[in-house]
Amino acid sequence: MKNLKKIIFITVAMLATTVFWGFRYSTSVNAAEISAGVSQDFTVNVPQNGQFNLIFEYLPQSTFLNPEFSLQINGEFQTFPLFQNFSQASTIVNPPNSTTQRLLAPILWEYQTFEFLRNRAGHELLPQPSIIDGWHTAFIYDADFLDISPIIVNLNSGDNVLTITGLSGDFAVREIRAAAPQA
């Protein structure tokens, strides 16, 4: 344990896959402040119609609860299948779906120390984590955590208007990119 330099964990363990593999298409915008009830439009341009993962650069400004938001693409919410990368998904007759009406901008946490104190019974006590400050780049995930894969959305060739509306918590968004779905 002592040879570990840093343990980073996300509020929900399955989001540990937020490290992303290369993106193809991107559009930058100035940072937009998002809070409950506030909407902001972003434009993402792709060369052809297709399914894409979305990657965004964001700055959580809440100190406890993960900010949640909805996402409309060209004025509509989209539905996407869950378990899209799950090896047994083909055996599910009617796989469940989720929607872009409730998504997440997770707060990232880290331990400041690796000295785990012990209680009277000799069990290790976890140190208090602290929020990792700064901008984060992550795939966009469903807030219900029913799937470990990032959401897949349908985008049209050319410009697509993505409208983010805050549901809870505060955060800023600096960039949204579209990437070919992970294999």
mmCIF file of N, CA and C in Angstrom, residues 54-182:
data_model
loop_
_atom_site.group_PDB
_atom_site.id
_atom_site.type_symbol
_atom_site.label_atom_id
_atom_site.label_comp_id
_atom_site.label_asym_id
_atom_site.label_seq_id
_atom_site.Cartn_x
_atom_site.Cartn_y
_atom_site.Cartn_z
ATOM 1 N N LEU A 54 -19.925 10.967 -26.343
ATOM 2 C CA LEU A 54 -19.636 12.374 -26.099
ATOM 3 C C LEU A 54 -18.633 12.478 -24.957
ATOM 4 N N ILE A 55 -17.651 13.332 -25.146
ATOM 5 C CA ILE A 55 -16.622 13.593 -24.146
ATOM 6 C C ILE A 55 -16.713 15.077 -23.818
ATOM 7 N N PHE A 56 -16.695 15.403 -22.550
ATOM 8 C CA PHE A 56 -16.754 16.819 -22.220
ATOM 9 C C PHE A 56 -15.701 17.192 -21.200
ATOM 10 N N GLU A 57 -15.304 18.457 -21.264
ATOM 11 C CA GLU A 57 -14.355 19.016 -20.308
ATOM 12 C C GLU A 57 -15.166 19.906 -19.379
ATOM 13 N N TYR A 58 -15.114 19.590 -18.084
ATOM 14 C CA TYR A 58 -15.987 20.274 -17.144
ATOM 15 C C TYR A 58 -15.252 20.560 -15.838
ATOM 16 N N LEU A 59 -15.804 21.486 -15.098
ATOM 17 C CA LEU A 59 -15.264 21.884 -13.801
ATOM 18 C C LEU A 59 -16.390 21.833 -12.781
ATOM 19 N N PRO A 60 -16.404 20.797 -11.897
ATOM 20 C CA PRO A 60 -17.457 20.746 -10.869
ATOM 21 C C PRO A 60 -17.296 21.915 -9.899
ATOM 22 N N GLN A 61 -18.406 22.534 -9.547
ATOM 23 C CA GLN A 61 -18.358 23.629 -8.588
ATOM 24 C C GLN A 61 -19.186 23.320 -7.348
ATOM 25 N N SER A 62 -19.795 22.151 -7.325
ATOM 26 C CA SER A 62 -20.493 21.678 -6.138
ATOM 27 C C SER A 62 -19.453 21.010 -5.252
ATOM 28 N N THR A 63 -19.692 20.994 -3.965
ATOM 29 C CA THR A 63 -18.705 20.406 -3.061
ATOM 30 C C THR A 63 -19.138 19.079 -2.465
ATOM 31 N N PHE A 64 -20.325 18.614 -2.810
ATOM 32 C CA PHE A 64 -20.765 17.361 -2.222
ATOM 33 C C PHE A 64 -21.485 16.472 -3.221
ATOM 34 N N LEU A 65 -22.554 16.978 -3.831
ATOM 35 C CA LEU A 65 -23.346 16.178 -4.753
ATOM 36 C C LEU A 65 -22.825 16.314 -6.181
ATOM 37 N N ASN A 66 -22.778 15.194 -6.905
ATOM 38 C CA ASN A 66 -22.391 15.232 -8.305
ATOM 39 C C ASN A 66 -23.413 16.056 -9.087
ATOM 40 N N PRO A 67 -22.960 17.046 -9.860
ATOM 41 C CA PRO A 67 -23.899 17.804 -10.686
ATOM 42 C C PRO A 67 -24.581 16.896 -11.711
ATOM 43 N N GLU A 68 -25.872 17.082 -11.889
ATOM 44 C CA GLU A 68 -26.639 16.334 -12.884
ATOM 45 C C GLU A 68 -27.194 17.316 -13.905
ATOM 46 N N PHE A 69 -27.357 16.811 -15.134
ATOM 47 C CA PHE A 69 -27.848 17.661 -16.214
ATOM 48 C C PHE A 69 -28.607 16.822 -17.230
ATOM 49 N N SER A 70 -29.375 17.505 -18.067
ATOM 50 C CA SER A 70 -30.033 16.834 -19.190
ATOM 51 C C SER A 70 -29.358 17.325 -20.465
ATOM 52 N N LEU A 71 -29.523 16.551 -21.531
ATOM 53 C CA LEU A 71 -28.880 16.869 -22.801
ATOM 54 C C LEU A 71 -29.865 16.670 -23.943
ATOM 55 N N GLN A 72 -30.176 17.744 -24.627
ATOM 56 C CA GLN A 72 -30.997 17.653 -25.830
ATOM 57 C C GLN A 72 -30.076 17.783 -27.035
ATOM 58 N N ILE A 73 -30.314 16.944 -28.030
ATOM 59 C CA ILE A 73 -29.512 16.977 -29.245
ATOM 60 C C ILE A 73 -30.434 17.393 -30.372
ATOM 61 N N ASN A 74 -30.108 18.535 -30.968
ATOM 62 C CA ASN A 74 -30.946 19.119 -32.027
ATOM 63 C C ASN A 74 -32.397 19.244 -31.561
ATOM 64 N N GLY A 75 -32.571 19.672 -30.299
ATOM 65 C CA GLY A 75 -33.888 19.956 -29.749
ATOM 66 C C GLY A 75 -34.644 18.774 -29.178
ATOM 67 N N GLU A 76 -34.033 17.578 -29.159
ATOM 68 C CA GLU A 76 -34.737 16.398 -28.660
ATOM 69 C C GLU A 76 -33.872 15.587 -27.704
ATOM 70 N N PHE A 77 -34.529 14.978 -26.713
ATOM 71 C CA PHE A 77 -33.845 14.007 -25.876
ATOM 72 C C PHE A 77 -33.690 12.726 -26.687
ATOM 73 N N GLN A 78 -32.618 12.002 -26.443
ATOM 74 C CA GLN A 78 -32.424 10.738 -27.146
ATOM 75 C C GLN A 78 -32.472 9.583 -26.163
ATOM 76 N N THR A 79 -32.883 8.433 -26.675
ATOM 77 C CA THR A 79 -32.887 7.200 -25.906
ATOM 78 C C THR A 79 -31.757 6.339 -26.431
ATOM 79 N N PHE A 80 -31.043 5.676 -25.531
ATOM 80 C CA PHE A 80 -29.940 4.814 -25.956
ATOM 81 C C PHE A 80 -30.019 3.503 -25.190
ATOM 82 N N PRO A 81 -29.552 2.407 -25.805
ATOM 83 C CA PRO A 81 -29.624 1.102 -25.133
ATOM 84 C C PRO A 81 -28.595 0.995 -24.021
ATOM 85 N N LEU A 82 -28.985 0.331 -22.946
ATOM 86 C CA LEU A 82 -28.034 0.022 -21.883
ATOM 87 C C LEU A 82 -27.341 -1.287 -22.227
ATOM 88 N N PHE A 83 -26.251 -1.559 -21.577
ATOM 89 C CA PHE A 83 -25.479 -2.793 -21.762
ATOM 90 C C PHE A 83 -24.973 -2.921 -23.197
ATOM 91 N N GLN A 84 -24.622 -1.797 -23.835
ATOM 92 C CA GLN A 84 -24.191 -1.846 -25.220
ATOM 93 C C GLN A 84 -22.858 -2.546 -25.412
ATOM 94 N N ASN A 85 -21.992 -2.571 -24.416
ATOM 95 C CA ASN A 85 -20.709 -3.248 -24.547
ATOM 96 C C ASN A 85 -20.632 -4.508 -23.687
ATOM 97 N N PHE A 86 -21.743 -4.905 -23.130
ATOM 98 C CA PHE A 86 -21.785 -6.072 -22.266
ATOM 99 C C PHE A 86 -21.831 -7.322 -23.128
ATOM 100 N N SER A 87 -20.948 -8.271 -22.909
ATOM 101 C CA SER A 87 -20.814 -9.429 -23.798
ATOM 102 C C SER A 87 -22.087 -10.268 -23.886
ATOM 103 N N GLN A 88 -22.935 -10.234 -22.874
ATOM 104 C CA GLN A 88 -24.143 -11.043 -22.909
ATOM 105 C C GLN A 88 -25.379 -10.247 -23.326
ATOM 106 N N ALA A 89 -25.142 -8.989 -23.790
ATOM 107 C CA ALA A 89 -26.281 -8.144 -24.161
ATOM 108 C C ALA A 89 -27.107 -8.760 -25.272
ATOM 109 N N SER A 90 -26.481 -9.540 -26.138
ATOM 110 C CA SER A 90 -27.223 -10.128 -27.253
ATOM 111 C C SER A 90 -28.219 -11.181 -26.775
ATOM 112 N N THR A 91 -28.058 -11.660 -25.541
ATOM 113 C CA THR A 91 -28.988 -12.664 -25.020
ATOM 114 C C THR A 91 -30.207 -12.027 -24.366
ATOM 115 N N ILE A 92 -30.177 -10.699 -24.197
ATOM 116 C CA ILE A 92 -31.315 -9.999 -23.602
ATOM 117 C C ILE A 92 -32.322 -9.717 -24.710
ATOM 118 N N VAL A 93 -33.544 -10.211 -24.567
ATOM 119 C CA VAL A 93 -34.559 -10.078 -25.614
ATOM 120 C C VAL A 93 -34.952 -8.620 -25.814
ATOM 121 N N ASN A 94 -35.325 -7.930 -24.771
ATOM 122 C CA ASN A 94 -35.669 -6.510 -24.845
ATOM 123 C C ASN A 94 -34.761 -5.739 -23.891
ATOM 124 N N PRO A 95 -33.561 -5.336 -24.359
ATOM 125 C CA PRO A 95 -32.650 -4.651 -23.444
ATOM 126 C C PRO A 95 -33.240 -3.329 -22.968
ATOM 127 N N PRO A 96 -32.975 -2.963 -21.728
ATOM 128 C CA PRO A 96 -33.513 -1.706 -21.208
ATOM 129 C C PRO A 96 -32.853 -0.511 -21.898
ATOM 130 N N ASN A 97 -33.544 0.604 -21.899
ATOM 131 C CA ASN A 97 -33.020 1.831 -22.474
ATOM 132 C C ASN A 97 -32.915 2.889 -21.398
ATOM 133 N N SER A 98 -32.087 3.874 -21.662
ATOM 134 C CA SER A 98 -32.017 5.043 -20.807
ATOM 135 C C SER A 98 -32.160 6.252 -21.709
ATOM 136 N N THR A 99 -32.138 7.418 -21.122
ATOM 137 C CA THR A 99 -32.365 8.632 -21.893
ATOM 138 C C THR A 99 -31.367 9.709 -21.499
ATOM 139 N N THR A 100 -31.225 10.712 -22.358
ATOM 140 C CA THR A 100 -30.311 11.815 -22.066
ATOM 141 C C THR A 100 -30.958 12.852 -21.153
ATOM 142 N N GLN A 101 -32.042 12.486 -20.468
ATOM 143 C CA GLN A 101 -32.714 13.422 -19.573
ATOM 144 C C GLN A 101 -32.047 13.527 -18.202
ATOM 145 N N ARG A 102 -31.141 12.611 -17.878
ATOM 146 C CA ARG A 102 -30.477 12.654 -16.568
ATOM 147 C C ARG A 102 -29.068 12.075 -16.700
ATOM 148 N N LEU A 103 -28.085 12.977 -16.780
ATOM 149 C CA LEU A 103 -26.686 12.590 -16.950
ATOM 150 C C LEU A 103 -25.868 13.190 -15.816
ATOM 151 N N LEU A 104 -24.575 12.883 -15.785
ATOM 152 C CA LEU A 104 -23.765 13.194 -14.610
ATOM 153 C C LEU A 104 -22.437 13.847 -14.963
ATOM 154 N N ALA A 105 -22.039 14.825 -14.155
ATOM 155 C CA ALA A 105 -20.700 15.426 -14.205
ATOM 156 C C ALA A 105 -20.041 15.099 -12.862
ATOM 157 N N PRO A 106 -19.363 13.950 -12.756
ATOM 158 C CA PRO A 106 -18.904 13.482 -11.440
ATOM 159 C C PRO A 106 -17.816 14.339 -10.800
ATOM 160 N N ILE A 107 -17.909 14.461 -9.491
ATOM 161 C CA ILE A 107 -16.853 15.087 -8.699
ATOM 162 C C ILE A 107 -15.796 14.007 -8.461
ATOM 163 N N LEU A 108 -14.531 14.338 -8.679
ATOM 164 C CA LEU A 108 -13.443 13.389 -8.468
ATOM 165 C C LEU A 108 -12.795 13.643 -7.116
ATOM 166 N N TRP A 109 -12.404 12.559 -6.451
ATOM 167 C CA TRP A 109 -11.849 12.631 -5.102
ATOM 168 C C TRP A 109 -10.514 11.905 -5.056
ATOM 169 N N GLU A 110 -9.681 12.240 -4.056
ATOM 170 C CA GLU A 110 -8.406 11.544 -3.854
ATOM 171 C C GLU A 110 -8.065 11.526 -2.362
ATOM 172 N N TYR A 111 -7.239 10.558 -1.993
ATOM 173 C CA TYR A 111 -6.706 10.531 -0.633
ATOM 174 C C TYR A 111 -5.452 11.394 -0.596
ATOM 175 N N GLN A 112 -5.260 12.131 0.482
ATOM 176 C CA GLN A 112 -4.069 12.958 0.643
ATOM 177 C C GLN A 112 -2.939 12.195 1.320
ATOM 178 N N THR A 113 -3.282 11.095 1.955
ATOM 179 C CA THR A 113 -2.284 10.311 2.673
ATOM 180 C C THR A 113 -2.540 8.829 2.462
ATOM 181 N N PHE A 114 -1.482 8.044 2.652
ATOM 182 C CA PHE A 114 -1.636 6.596 2.545
ATOM 183 C C PHE A 114 -1.325 5.916 3.867
ATOM 184 N N GLU A 115 -1.317 6.692 4.917
ATOM 185 C CA GLU A 115 -1.135 6.124 6.240
ATOM 186 C C GLU A 115 -2.524 5.822 6.789
ATOM 187 N N PHE A 116 -2.851 4.560 6.792
ATOM 188 C CA PHE A 116 -4.169 4.140 7.247
ATOM 189 C C PHE A 116 -4.089 3.816 8.734
ATOM 190 N N LEU A 117 -4.691 4.671 9.533
ATOM 191 C CA LEU A 117 -4.724 4.418 10.968
ATOM 192 C C LEU A 117 -5.586 3.194 11.231
ATOM 193 N N ARG A 118 -5.420 2.622 12.401
ATOM 194 C CA ARG A 118 -6.204 1.437 12.765
ATOM 195 C C ARG A 118 -7.045 1.735 14.001
ATOM 196 N N ASN A 119 -8.214 1.111 14.050
ATOM 197 C CA ASN A 119 -9.060 1.276 15.221
ATOM 198 C C ASN A 119 -8.650 0.269 16.299
ATOM 199 N N ARG A 120 -9.392 0.228 17.393
ATOM 200 C CA ARG A 120 -9.040 -0.670 18.505
ATOM 201 C C ARG A 120 -9.019 -2.127 18.106
ATOM 202 N N ALA A 121 -9.831 -2.500 17.117
ATOM 203 C CA ALA A 121 -9.887 -3.894 16.684
ATOM 204 C C ALA A 121 -8.821 -4.214 15.640
ATOM 205 N N GLY A 122 -8.032 -3.192 15.235
ATOM 206 C CA GLY A 122 -6.974 -3.422 14.268
ATOM 207 C C GLY A 122 -7.389 -3.240 12.822
ATOM 208 N N HIS A 123 -8.596 -2.764 12.583
ATOM 209 C CA HIS A 123 -9.063 -2.546 11.223
ATOM 210 C C HIS A 123 -8.595 -1.186 10.718
ATOM 211 N N GLU A 124 -8.227 -1.150 9.432
ATOM 212 C CA GLU A 124 -7.789 0.111 8.846
ATOM 213 C C GLU A 124 -8.952 1.097 8.749
ATOM 214 N N LEU A 125 -8.654 2.359 9.007
ATOM 215 C CA LEU A 125 -9.616 3.439 8.873
ATOM 216 C C LEU A 125 -9.240 4.241 7.632
ATOM 217 N N LEU A 126 -10.210 4.511 6.792
ATOM 218 C CA LEU A 126 -9.925 5.283 5.591
ATOM 219 C C LEU A 126 -9.671 6.734 5.944
ATOM 220 N N PRO A 127 -8.655 7.340 5.326
ATOM 221 C CA PRO A 127 -8.441 8.772 5.552
ATOM 222 C C PRO A 127 -9.530 9.583 4.856
ATOM 223 N N GLN A 128 -9.666 10.821 5.232
ATOM 224 C CA GLN A 128 -10.671 11.697 4.635
ATOM 225 C C GLN A 128 -10.239 12.062 3.216
ATOM 226 N N PRO A 129 -11.090 11.828 2.212
ATOM 227 C CA PRO A 129 -10.720 12.211 0.850
ATOM 228 C C PRO A 129 -10.927 13.706 0.627
ATOM 229 N N SER A 130 -10.294 14.233 -0.407
ATOM 230 C CA SER A 130 -10.517 15.629 -0.774
ATOM 231 C C SER A 130 -10.832 15.698 -2.268
ATOM 232 N N ILE A 131 -11.520 16.754 -2.648
ATOM 233 C CA ILE A 131 -11.918 16.937 -4.043
ATOM 234 C C ILE A 131 -10.690 17.279 -4.868
ATOM 235 N N ILE A 132 -10.601 16.679 -6.064
ATOM 236 C CA ILE A 132 -9.541 17.033 -7.002
ATOM 237 C C ILE A 132 -10.001 18.281 -7.737
ATOM 238 N N ASP A 133 -9.313 19.385 -7.498
ATOM 239 C CA ASP A 133 -9.670 20.657 -8.125
ATOM 240 C C ASP A 133 -9.233 20.672 -9.578
ATOM 241 N N GLY A 134 -9.895 21.478 -10.372
ATOM 242 C CA GLY A 134 -9.488 21.677 -11.751
ATOM 243 C C GLY A 134 -10.446 21.060 -12.746
ATOM 244 N N TRP A 135 -10.107 21.246 -14.007
ATOM 245 C CA TRP A 135 -10.912 20.755 -15.113
ATOM 246 C C TRP A 135 -10.718 19.269 -15.286
ATOM 247 N N HIS A 136 -11.784 18.566 -15.617
ATOM 248 C CA HIS A 136 -11.743 17.119 -15.853
ATOM 249 C C HIS A 136 -12.276 16.836 -17.257
ATOM 250 N N THR A 137 -11.713 15.816 -17.881
ATOM 251 C CA THR A 137 -12.186 15.371 -19.186
ATOM 252 C C THR A 137 -12.737 13.965 -19.012
ATOM 253 N N ALA A 138 -13.980 13.758 -19.438
ATOM 254 C CA ALA A 138 -14.618 12.463 -19.210
ATOM 255 C C ALA A 138 -15.679 12.188 -20.264
ATOM 256 N N PHE A 139 -15.938 10.899 -20.466
ATOM 257 C CA PHE A 139 -17.096 10.511 -21.253
ATOM 258 C C PHE A 139 -18.343 10.915 -20.471
ATOM 259 N N ILE A 140 -19.446 11.091 -21.169
ATOM 260 C CA ILE A 140 -20.713 11.395 -20.506
ATOM 261 C C ILE A 140 -21.425 10.072 -20.219
ATOM 262 N N TYR A 141 -21.864 9.905 -18.957
ATOM 263 C CA TYR A 141 -22.519 8.679 -18.495
ATOM 264 C C TYR A 141 -23.929 8.957 -18.015
ATOM 265 N N ASP A 142 -24.735 7.925 -18.042
ATOM 266 C CA ASP A 142 -26.070 7.945 -17.478
ATOM 267 C C ASP A 142 -25.953 8.086 -15.960
ATOM 268 N N ALA A 143 -26.791 8.901 -15.351
ATOM 269 C CA ALA A 143 -26.709 9.153 -13.911
ATOM 270 C C ALA A 143 -27.211 7.995 -13.054
ATOM 271 N N ASP A 144 -27.916 7.034 -13.654
ATOM 272 C CA ASP A 144 -28.432 5.907 -12.877
ATOM 273 C C ASP A 144 -27.411 4.789 -12.706
ATOM 274 N N PHE A 145 -26.293 4.859 -13.411
ATOM 275 C CA PHE A 145 -25.211 3.873 -13.313
ATOM 276 C C PHE A 145 -25.679 2.456 -13.603
ATOM 277 N N LEU A 146 -26.578 2.325 -14.576
ATOM 278 C CA LEU A 146 -27.047 1.001 -14.943
ATOM 279 C C LEU A 146 -26.128 0.342 -15.968
ATOM 280 N N ASP A 147 -25.189 1.081 -16.512
ATOM 281 C CA ASP A 147 -24.269 0.567 -17.524
ATOM 282 C C ASP A 147 -22.893 1.193 -17.296
ATOM 283 N N ILE A 148 -21.847 0.421 -17.528
ATOM 284 C CA ILE A 148 -20.493 0.953 -17.357
ATOM 285 C C ILE A 148 -19.989 1.635 -18.623
ATOM 286 N N SER A 149 -20.763 1.599 -19.693
ATOM 287 C CA SER A 149 -20.370 2.221 -20.952
ATOM 288 C C SER A 149 -20.884 3.656 -20.999
ATOM 289 N N PRO A 150 -20.127 4.545 -21.645
ATOM 290 C CA PRO A 150 -20.644 5.908 -21.828
ATOM 291 C C PRO A 150 -21.851 5.897 -22.769
ATOM 292 N N ILE A 151 -22.641 6.949 -22.713
ATOM 293 C CA ILE A 151 -23.820 7.016 -23.571
ATOM 294 C C ILE A 151 -23.405 7.072 -25.040
ATOM 295 N N ILE A 152 -24.276 6.574 -25.898
ATOM 296 C CA ILE A 152 -24.088 6.659 -27.348
ATOM 297 C C ILE A 152 -25.261 7.464 -27.893
ATOM 298 N N VAL A 153 -24.935 8.521 -28.659
ATOM 299 C CA VAL A 153 -25.976 9.370 -29.223
ATOM 300 C C VAL A 153 -25.871 9.360 -30.745
ATOM 301 N N ASN A 154 -26.971 9.686 -31.389
ATOM 302 C CA ASN A 154 -27.005 9.803 -32.842
ATOM 303 C C ASN A 154 -26.793 11.264 -33.217
ATOM 304 N N LEU A 155 -25.808 11.514 -34.073
ATOM 305 C CA LEU A 155 -25.537 12.865 -34.550
ATOM 306 C C LEU A 155 -25.673 12.894 -36.062
ATOM 307 N N ASN A 156 -26.125 14.049 -36.562
ATOM 308 C CA ASN A 156 -26.280 14.236 -37.995
ATOM 309 C C ASN A 156 -24.997 14.803 -38.590
ATOM 310 N N SER A 157 -24.814 14.592 -39.874
ATOM 311 C CA SER A 157 -23.684 15.168 -40.585
ATOM 312 C C SER A 157 -23.744 16.690 -40.465
ATOM 313 N N GLY A 158 -22.610 17.311 -40.186
ATOM 314 C CA GLY A 158 -22.568 18.767 -40.038
ATOM 315 C C GLY A 158 -22.733 19.186 -38.591
ATOM 316 N N ASP A 159 -23.294 20.374 -38.407
ATOM 317 C CA ASP A 159 -23.452 20.933 -37.061
ATOM 318 C C ASP A 159 -24.627 20.302 -36.329
ATOM 319 N N ASN A 160 -24.412 19.985 -35.056
ATOM 320 C CA ASN A 160 -25.446 19.481 -34.157
ATOM 321 C C ASN A 160 -25.465 20.389 -32.934
ATOM 322 N N VAL A 161 -26.654 20.834 -32.538
ATOM 323 C CA VAL A 161 -26.785 21.693 -31.360
ATOM 324 C C VAL A 161 -27.070 20.817 -30.152
ATOM 325 N N LEU A 162 -26.174 20.856 -29.167
ATOM 326 C CA LEU A 162 -26.337 20.116 -27.917
ATOM 327 C C LEU A 162 -26.697 21.119 -26.836
ATOM 328 N N THR A 163 -27.852 20.936 -26.207
ATOM 329 C CA THR A 163 -28.312 21.839 -25.150
ATOM 330 C C THR A 163 -28.191 21.134 -23.813
ATOM 331 N N ILE A 164 -27.322 21.673 -22.958
ATOM 332 C CA ILE A 164 -27.156 21.153 -21.602
ATOM 333 C C ILE A 164 -27.998 22.011 -20.675
ATOM 334 N N THR A 165 -28.838 21.368 -19.864
ATOM 335 C CA THR A 165 -29.641 22.063 -18.860
ATOM 336 C C THR A 165 -29.317 21.476 -17.497
ATOM 337 N N GLY A 166 -28.907 22.311 -16.572
ATOM 338 C CA GLY A 166 -28.585 21.857 -15.224
ATOM 339 C C GLY A 166 -29.822 21.363 -14.493
ATOM 340 N N LEU A 167 -29.676 20.230 -13.803
ATOM 341 C CA LEU A 167 -30.758 19.691 -12.974
ATOM 342 C C LEU A 167 -30.469 19.899 -11.494
ATOM 343 N N SER A 168 -29.201 19.688 -11.096
ATOM 344 C CA SER A 168 -28.791 19.911 -9.708
ATOM 345 C C SER A 168 -27.287 20.127 -9.686
ATOM 346 N N GLY A 169 -26.825 20.831 -8.687
ATOM 347 C CA GLY A 169 -25.400 21.113 -8.577
ATOM 348 C C GLY A 169 -24.951 22.155 -9.589
ATOM 349 N N ASP A 170 -23.727 22.616 -9.418
ATOM 350 C CA ASP A 170 -23.159 23.634 -10.293
ATOM 351 C C ASP A 170 -21.890 23.107 -10.937
ATOM 352 N N PHE A 171 -21.689 23.442 -12.211
ATOM 353 C CA PHE A 171 -20.474 23.077 -12.914
ATOM 354 C C PHE A 171 -20.309 23.974 -14.127
ATOM 355 N N ALA A 172 -19.116 23.983 -14.688
ATOM 356 C CA ALA A 172 -18.844 24.737 -15.906
ATOM 357 C C ALA A 172 -18.424 23.741 -16.978
ATOM 358 N N VAL A 173 -18.767 24.036 -18.210
ATOM 359 C CA VAL A 173 -18.382 23.189 -19.345
ATOM 360 C C VAL A 173 -17.570 24.055 -20.301
ATOM 361 N N ARG A 174 -16.407 23.529 -20.683
ATOM 362 C CA ARG A 174 -15.524 24.268 -21.577
ATOM 363 C C ARG A 174 -15.534 23.700 -23.001
ATOM 364 N N GLU A 175 -15.744 22.389 -23.122
ATOM 365 C CA GLU A 175 -15.676 21.773 -24.445
ATOM 366 C C GLU A 175 -16.468 20.471 -24.464
ATOM 367 N N ILE A 176 -17.068 20.192 -25.592
ATOM 368 C CA ILE A 176 -17.743 18.911 -25.826
ATOM 369 C C ILE A 176 -17.210 18.369 -27.147
ATOM 370 N N ARG A 177 -16.867 17.088 -27.148
ATOM 371 C CA ARG A 177 -16.343 16.446 -28.359
ATOM 372 C C ARG A 177 -17.139 15.187 -28.648
ATOM 373 N N ALA A 178 -17.183 14.827 -29.911
ATOM 374 C CA ALA A 178 -17.802 13.579 -30.322
ATOM 375 C C ALA A 178 -16.687 12.613 -30.697
ATOM 376 N N ALA A 179 -16.846 11.346 -30.303
ATOM 377 C CA ALA A 179 -15.853 10.324 -30.612
ATOM 378 C C ALA A 179 -16.551 9.070 -31.089
ATOM 379 N N ALA A 180 -15.880 8.333 -31.960
ATOM 380 C CA ALA A 180 -16.423 7.053 -32.383
ATOM 381 C C ALA A 180 -16.606 6.183 -31.145
ATOM 382 N N PRO A 181 -17.696 5.410 -31.060
ATOM 383 C CA PRO A 181 -17.934 4.597 -29.864
ATOM 384 C C PRO A 181 -16.792 3.628 -29.566
ATOM 385 N N GLN A 182 -16.562 3.391 -28.277
ATOM 386 C CA GLN A 182 -15.547 2.438 -27.853
ATOM 387 C C GLN A 182 -15.954 1.040 -28.286
#
